[in-house]
mmCIF file of C-alpha atoms in Angstrom:
data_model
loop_
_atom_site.group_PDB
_atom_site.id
_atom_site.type_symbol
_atom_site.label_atom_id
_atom_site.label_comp_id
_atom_site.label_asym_id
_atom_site.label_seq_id
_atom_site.Cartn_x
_atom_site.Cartn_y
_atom_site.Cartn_z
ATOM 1 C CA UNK A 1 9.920 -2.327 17.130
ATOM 2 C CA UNK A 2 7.598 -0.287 15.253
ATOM 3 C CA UNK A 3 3.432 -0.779 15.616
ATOM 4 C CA UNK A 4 0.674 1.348 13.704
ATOM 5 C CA UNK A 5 -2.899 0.868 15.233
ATOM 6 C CA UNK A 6 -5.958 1.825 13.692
ATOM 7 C CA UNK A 7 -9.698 1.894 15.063
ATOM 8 C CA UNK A 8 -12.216 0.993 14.944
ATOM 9 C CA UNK A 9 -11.878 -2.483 12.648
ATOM 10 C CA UNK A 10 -15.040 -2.065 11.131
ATOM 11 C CA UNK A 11 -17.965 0.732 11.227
ATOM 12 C CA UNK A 12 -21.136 0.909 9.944
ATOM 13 C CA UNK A 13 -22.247 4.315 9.481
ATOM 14 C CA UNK A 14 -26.008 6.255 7.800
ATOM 15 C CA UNK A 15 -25.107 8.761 5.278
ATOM 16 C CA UNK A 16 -25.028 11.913 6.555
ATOM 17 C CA UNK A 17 -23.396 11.178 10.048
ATOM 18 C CA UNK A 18 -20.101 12.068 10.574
ATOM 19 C CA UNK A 19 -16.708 10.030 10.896
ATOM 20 C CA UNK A 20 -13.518 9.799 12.676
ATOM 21 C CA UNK A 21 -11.353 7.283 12.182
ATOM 22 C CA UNK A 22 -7.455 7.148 14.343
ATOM 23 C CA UNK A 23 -4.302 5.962 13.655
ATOM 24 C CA UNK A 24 -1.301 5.836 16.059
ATOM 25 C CA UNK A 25 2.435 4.642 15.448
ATOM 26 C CA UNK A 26 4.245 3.481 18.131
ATOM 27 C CA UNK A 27 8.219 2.996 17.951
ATOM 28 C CA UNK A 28 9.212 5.901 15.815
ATOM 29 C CA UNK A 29 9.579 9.393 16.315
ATOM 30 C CA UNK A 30 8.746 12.081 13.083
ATOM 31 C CA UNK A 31 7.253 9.521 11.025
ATOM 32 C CA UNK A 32 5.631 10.317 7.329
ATOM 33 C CA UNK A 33 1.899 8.887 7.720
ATOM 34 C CA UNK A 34 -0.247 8.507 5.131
ATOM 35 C CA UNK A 35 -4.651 7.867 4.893
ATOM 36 C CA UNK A 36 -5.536 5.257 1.993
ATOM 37 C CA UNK A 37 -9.038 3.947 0.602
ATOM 38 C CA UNK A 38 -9.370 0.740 -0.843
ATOM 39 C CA UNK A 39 -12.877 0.745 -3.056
ATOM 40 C CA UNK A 40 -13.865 -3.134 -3.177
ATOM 41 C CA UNK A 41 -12.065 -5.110 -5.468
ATOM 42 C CA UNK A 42 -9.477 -1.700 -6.376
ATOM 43 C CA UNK A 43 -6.471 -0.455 -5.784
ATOM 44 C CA UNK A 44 -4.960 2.050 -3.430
ATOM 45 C CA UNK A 45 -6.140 5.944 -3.644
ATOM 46 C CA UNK A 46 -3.679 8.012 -1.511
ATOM 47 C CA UNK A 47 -6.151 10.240 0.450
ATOM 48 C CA UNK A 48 -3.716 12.536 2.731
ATOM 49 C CA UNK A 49 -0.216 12.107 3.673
ATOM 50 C CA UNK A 50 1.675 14.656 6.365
ATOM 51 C CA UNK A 51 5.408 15.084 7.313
ATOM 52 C CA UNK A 52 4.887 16.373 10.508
ATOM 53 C CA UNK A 53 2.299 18.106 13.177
ATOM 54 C CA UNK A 54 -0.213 19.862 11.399
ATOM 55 C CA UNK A 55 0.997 19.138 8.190
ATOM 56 C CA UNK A 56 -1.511 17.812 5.860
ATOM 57 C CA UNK A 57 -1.590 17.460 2.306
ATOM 58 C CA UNK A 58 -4.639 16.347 -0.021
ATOM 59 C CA UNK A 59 -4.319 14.019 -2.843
ATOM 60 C CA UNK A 60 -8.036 14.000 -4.258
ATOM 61 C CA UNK A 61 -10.948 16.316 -3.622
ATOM 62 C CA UNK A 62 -13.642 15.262 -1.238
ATOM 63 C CA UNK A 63 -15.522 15.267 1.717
ATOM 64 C CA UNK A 64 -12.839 13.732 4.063
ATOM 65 C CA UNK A 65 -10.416 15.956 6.078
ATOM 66 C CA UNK A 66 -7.016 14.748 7.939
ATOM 67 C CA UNK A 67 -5.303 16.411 11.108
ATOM 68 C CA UNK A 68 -2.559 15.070 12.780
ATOM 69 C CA UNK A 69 -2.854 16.470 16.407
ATOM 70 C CA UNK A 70 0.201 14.287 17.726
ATOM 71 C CA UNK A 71 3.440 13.438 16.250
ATOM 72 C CA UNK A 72 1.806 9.846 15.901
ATOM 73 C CA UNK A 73 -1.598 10.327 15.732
ATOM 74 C CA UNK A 74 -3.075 10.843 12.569
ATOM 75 C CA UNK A 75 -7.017 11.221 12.358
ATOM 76 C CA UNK A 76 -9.286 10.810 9.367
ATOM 77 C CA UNK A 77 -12.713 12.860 8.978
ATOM 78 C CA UNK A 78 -15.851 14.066 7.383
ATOM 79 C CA UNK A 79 -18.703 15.927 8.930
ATOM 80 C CA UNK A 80 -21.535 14.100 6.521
ATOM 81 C CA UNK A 81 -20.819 10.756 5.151
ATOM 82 C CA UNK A 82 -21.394 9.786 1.144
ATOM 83 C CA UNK A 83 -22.301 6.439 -0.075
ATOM 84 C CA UNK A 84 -19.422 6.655 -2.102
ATOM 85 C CA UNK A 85 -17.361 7.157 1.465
ATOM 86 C CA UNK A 86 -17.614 3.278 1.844
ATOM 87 C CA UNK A 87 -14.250 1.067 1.428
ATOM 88 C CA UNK A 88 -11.148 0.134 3.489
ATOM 89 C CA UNK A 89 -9.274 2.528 4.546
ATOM 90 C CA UNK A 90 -5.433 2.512 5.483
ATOM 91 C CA UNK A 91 -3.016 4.042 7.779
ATOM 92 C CA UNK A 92 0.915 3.780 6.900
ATOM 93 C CA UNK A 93 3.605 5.140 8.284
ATOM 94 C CA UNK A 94 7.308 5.438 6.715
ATOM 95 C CA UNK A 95 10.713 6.915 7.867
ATOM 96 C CA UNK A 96 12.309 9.351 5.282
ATOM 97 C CA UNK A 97 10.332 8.909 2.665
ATOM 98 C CA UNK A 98 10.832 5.191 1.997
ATOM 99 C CA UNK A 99 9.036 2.119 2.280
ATOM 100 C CA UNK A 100 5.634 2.656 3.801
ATOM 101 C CA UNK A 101 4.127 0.008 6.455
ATOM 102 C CA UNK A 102 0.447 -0.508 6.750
ATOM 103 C CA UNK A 103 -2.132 -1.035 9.621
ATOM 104 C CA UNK A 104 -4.503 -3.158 9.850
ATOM 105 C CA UNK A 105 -7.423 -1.398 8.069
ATOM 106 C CA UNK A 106 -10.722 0.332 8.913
ATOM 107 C CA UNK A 107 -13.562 -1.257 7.002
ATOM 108 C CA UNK A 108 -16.273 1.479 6.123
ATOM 109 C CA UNK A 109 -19.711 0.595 5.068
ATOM 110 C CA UNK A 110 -21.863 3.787 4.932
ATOM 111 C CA UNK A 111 -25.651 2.638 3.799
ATOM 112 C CA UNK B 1 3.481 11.578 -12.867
ATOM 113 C CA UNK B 2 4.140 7.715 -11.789
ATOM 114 C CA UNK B 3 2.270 5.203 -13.258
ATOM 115 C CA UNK B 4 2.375 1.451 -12.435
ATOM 116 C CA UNK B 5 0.919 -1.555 -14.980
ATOM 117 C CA UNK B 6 -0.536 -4.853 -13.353
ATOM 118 C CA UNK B 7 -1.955 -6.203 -16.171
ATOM 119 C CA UNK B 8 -3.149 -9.329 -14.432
ATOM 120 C CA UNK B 9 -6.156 -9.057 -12.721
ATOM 121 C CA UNK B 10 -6.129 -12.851 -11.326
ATOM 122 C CA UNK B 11 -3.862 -15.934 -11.557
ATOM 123 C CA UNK B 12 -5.202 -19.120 -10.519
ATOM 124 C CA UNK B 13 -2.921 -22.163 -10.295
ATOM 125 C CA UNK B 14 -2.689 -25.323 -8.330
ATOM 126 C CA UNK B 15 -0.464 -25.853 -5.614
ATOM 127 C CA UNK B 16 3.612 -26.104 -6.653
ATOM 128 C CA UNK B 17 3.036 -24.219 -9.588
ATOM 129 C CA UNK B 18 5.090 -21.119 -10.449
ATOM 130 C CA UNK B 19 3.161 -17.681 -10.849
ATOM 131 C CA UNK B 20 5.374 -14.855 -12.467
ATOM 132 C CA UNK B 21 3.444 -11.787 -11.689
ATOM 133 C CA UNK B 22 4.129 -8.656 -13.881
ATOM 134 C CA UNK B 23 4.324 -4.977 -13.371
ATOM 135 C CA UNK B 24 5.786 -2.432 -15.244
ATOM 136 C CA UNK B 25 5.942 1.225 -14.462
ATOM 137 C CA UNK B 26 6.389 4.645 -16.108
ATOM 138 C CA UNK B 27 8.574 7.542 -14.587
ATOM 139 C CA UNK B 28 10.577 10.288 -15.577
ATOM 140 C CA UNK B 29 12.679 10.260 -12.474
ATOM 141 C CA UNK B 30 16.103 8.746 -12.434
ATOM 142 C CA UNK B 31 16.238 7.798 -8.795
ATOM 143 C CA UNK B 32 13.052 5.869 -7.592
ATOM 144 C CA UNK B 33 12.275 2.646 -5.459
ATOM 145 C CA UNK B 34 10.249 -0.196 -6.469
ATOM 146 C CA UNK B 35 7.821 -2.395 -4.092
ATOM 147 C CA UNK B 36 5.907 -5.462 -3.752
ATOM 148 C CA UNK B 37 2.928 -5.821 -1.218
ATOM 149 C CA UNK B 38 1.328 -8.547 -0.292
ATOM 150 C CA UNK B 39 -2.202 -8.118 0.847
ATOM 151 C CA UNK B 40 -3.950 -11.499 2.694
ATOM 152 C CA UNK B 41 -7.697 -11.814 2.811
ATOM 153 C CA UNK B 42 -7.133 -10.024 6.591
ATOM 154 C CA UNK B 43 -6.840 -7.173 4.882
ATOM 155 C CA UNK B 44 -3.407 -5.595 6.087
ATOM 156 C CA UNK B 45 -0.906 -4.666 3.361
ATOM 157 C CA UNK B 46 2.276 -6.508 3.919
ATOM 158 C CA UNK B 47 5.749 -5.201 3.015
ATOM 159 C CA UNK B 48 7.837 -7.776 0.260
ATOM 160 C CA UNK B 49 10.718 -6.036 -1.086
ATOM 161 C CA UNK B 50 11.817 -2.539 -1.780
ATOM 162 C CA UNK B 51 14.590 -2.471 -5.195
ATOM 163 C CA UNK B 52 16.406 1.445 -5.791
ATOM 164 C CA UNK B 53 16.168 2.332 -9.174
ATOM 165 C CA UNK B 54 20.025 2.077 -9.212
ATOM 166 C CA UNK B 55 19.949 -1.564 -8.449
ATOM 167 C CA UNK B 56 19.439 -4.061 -11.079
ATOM 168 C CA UNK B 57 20.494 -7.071 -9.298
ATOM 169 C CA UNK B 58 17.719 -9.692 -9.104
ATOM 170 C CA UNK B 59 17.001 -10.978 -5.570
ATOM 171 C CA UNK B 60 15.485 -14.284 -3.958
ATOM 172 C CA UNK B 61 13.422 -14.955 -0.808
ATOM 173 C CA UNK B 62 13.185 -18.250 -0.392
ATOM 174 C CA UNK B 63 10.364 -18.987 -2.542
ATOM 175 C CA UNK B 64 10.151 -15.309 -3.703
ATOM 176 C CA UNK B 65 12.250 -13.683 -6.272
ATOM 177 C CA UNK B 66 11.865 -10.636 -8.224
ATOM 178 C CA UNK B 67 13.656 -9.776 -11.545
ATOM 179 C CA UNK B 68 14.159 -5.834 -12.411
ATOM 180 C CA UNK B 69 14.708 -4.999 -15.808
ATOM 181 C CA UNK B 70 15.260 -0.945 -16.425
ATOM 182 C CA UNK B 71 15.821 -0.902 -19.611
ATOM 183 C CA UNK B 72 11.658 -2.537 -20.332
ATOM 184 C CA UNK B 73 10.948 -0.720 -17.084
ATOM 185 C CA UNK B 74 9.698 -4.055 -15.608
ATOM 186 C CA UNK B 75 9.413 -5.384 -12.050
ATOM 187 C CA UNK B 76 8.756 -8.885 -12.166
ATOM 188 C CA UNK B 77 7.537 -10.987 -8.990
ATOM 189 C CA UNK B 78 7.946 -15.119 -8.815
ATOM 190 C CA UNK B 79 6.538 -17.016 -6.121
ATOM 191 C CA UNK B 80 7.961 -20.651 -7.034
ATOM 192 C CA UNK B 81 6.262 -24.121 -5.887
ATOM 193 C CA UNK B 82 2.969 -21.668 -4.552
ATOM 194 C CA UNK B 83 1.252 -22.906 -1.732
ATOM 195 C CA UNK B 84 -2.420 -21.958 -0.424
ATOM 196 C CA UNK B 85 -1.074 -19.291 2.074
ATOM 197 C CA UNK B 86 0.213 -17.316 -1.285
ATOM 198 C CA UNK B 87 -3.781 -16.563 -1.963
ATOM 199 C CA UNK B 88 -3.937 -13.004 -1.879
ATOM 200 C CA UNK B 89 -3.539 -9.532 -3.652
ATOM 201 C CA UNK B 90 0.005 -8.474 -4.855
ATOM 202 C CA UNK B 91 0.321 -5.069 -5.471
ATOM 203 C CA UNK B 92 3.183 -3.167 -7.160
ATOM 204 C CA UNK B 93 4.365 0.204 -6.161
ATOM 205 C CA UNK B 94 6.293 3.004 -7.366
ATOM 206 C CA UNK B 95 7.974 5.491 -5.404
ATOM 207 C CA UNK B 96 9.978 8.756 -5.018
ATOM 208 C CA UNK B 97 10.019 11.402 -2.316
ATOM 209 C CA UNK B 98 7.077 10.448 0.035
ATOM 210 C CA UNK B 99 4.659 9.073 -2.120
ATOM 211 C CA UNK B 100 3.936 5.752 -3.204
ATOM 212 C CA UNK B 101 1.999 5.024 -6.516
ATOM 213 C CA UNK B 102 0.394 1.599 -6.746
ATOM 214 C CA UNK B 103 -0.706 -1.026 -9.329
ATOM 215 C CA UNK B 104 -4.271 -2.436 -9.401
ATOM 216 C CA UNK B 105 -2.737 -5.509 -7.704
ATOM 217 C CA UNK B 106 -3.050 -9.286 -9.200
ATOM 218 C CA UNK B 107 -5.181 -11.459 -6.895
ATOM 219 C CA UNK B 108 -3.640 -14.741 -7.079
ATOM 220 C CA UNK B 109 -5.653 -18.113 -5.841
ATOM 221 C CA UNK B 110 -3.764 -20.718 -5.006
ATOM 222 C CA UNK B 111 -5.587 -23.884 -5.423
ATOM 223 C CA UNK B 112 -4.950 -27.130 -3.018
#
């Protein structure tokens, strides 16, 4: 069966400093992943989503950059965290295009 | 572009009620897939049920059923006889290709 990881769980982080969060996918092979932030009490704002190694696309303008090294490995980062950086962020994966399955969540807090 | 409607922001019942949550969405495609998520305090976003745009027939989960509706482009989600587990955020999603579009979600509280 199929398992997404993320880590770490939870980071607390100064502005300014730089981040790296990873996601891996065990189970599948070519999967779709996808990068997610959850702002408290929100929604879900698609971040990045790739379709293969090295494959990257950006939904929304910011600070944050994605790479996907492995086939299922996908990495989220910034060089200098903003405030407005802080929220939940998700990893999901999906096979052709369809339903997406979630990890279980990096919690940001950047103060 | 995809949009998705949860007009609920929170439901609050007491246990064994029924909470209908709503959703509707706006697309111009005519193939597309519909979702419910269930997201627990925890965190994790849980996969409910995935309907193709095709497929009108309404389904039931045990206590879960959902009623599609194309022609008022709804997506309707009933969790009968609630219990306390059922506290969390339901979100609605839209989908086509390799993107998802979600609703604000509903937080639902399920009171003992």
């Amino acid at each position: 069966s199929q398992t997404i990881h993320q880590w770490p769980a939870t980071l607390v982080q100064p502005v300014g400093s730089p981040l790296s969060l990873e996601c891996t996918v065990e189970g599948t092979s070519n999967p779709n992943l996808y990068w997610y932030r959850q702002a408290a009490g929100r929604g879900l704002q698609l971040l990045f989503y790739s379709v293969g190694i090295g494959q990257i696309s950006s939904e929304v303008p910011q600070n944050l950059s994605a790479s996907r090294p492995q086939d299922r490995q996908f990495i989220l980062s910034s060089k200098k965290l903003l405030l407005s950086d802080s929220g939940f962020y998700l990893c999901a994966w999906s096979v052709e295009g369809v339903e997406q399955f979630f990890g279980p969540g990096t919690r940001l807090t950047v103060l | 572009a995809q949009k998705v409607t949860q007009a609920q922001t929170e439901i609050s019942v007491v246990e064994k009620e029924d909470v209908t949550l709503d959703c509707v969405y706006e697309t111009r495609d005519t193939t597309y897939y519909l979702f419910w998520y269930k997201q627990p305090p925890s965190g994790e976003l849980v996969f409910l049920i995935r309907r193709n745009s095709f497929d009108e027939q309404n389904e039931i989960s045990g206590r879960y059923s959902w009623n599609f509706q194309k022609s008022t482009s709804s997506f309707n989600f009933t969790i009968t006889a609630s219990q306390v587990v059922d506290s969390a955020v339901y979100f609605c999603a839209l989908g086509n290709d390799y993107k998802l579009s979600f609703g604000a979600g509903t937080t639902v509280t399920v009171r003992a």
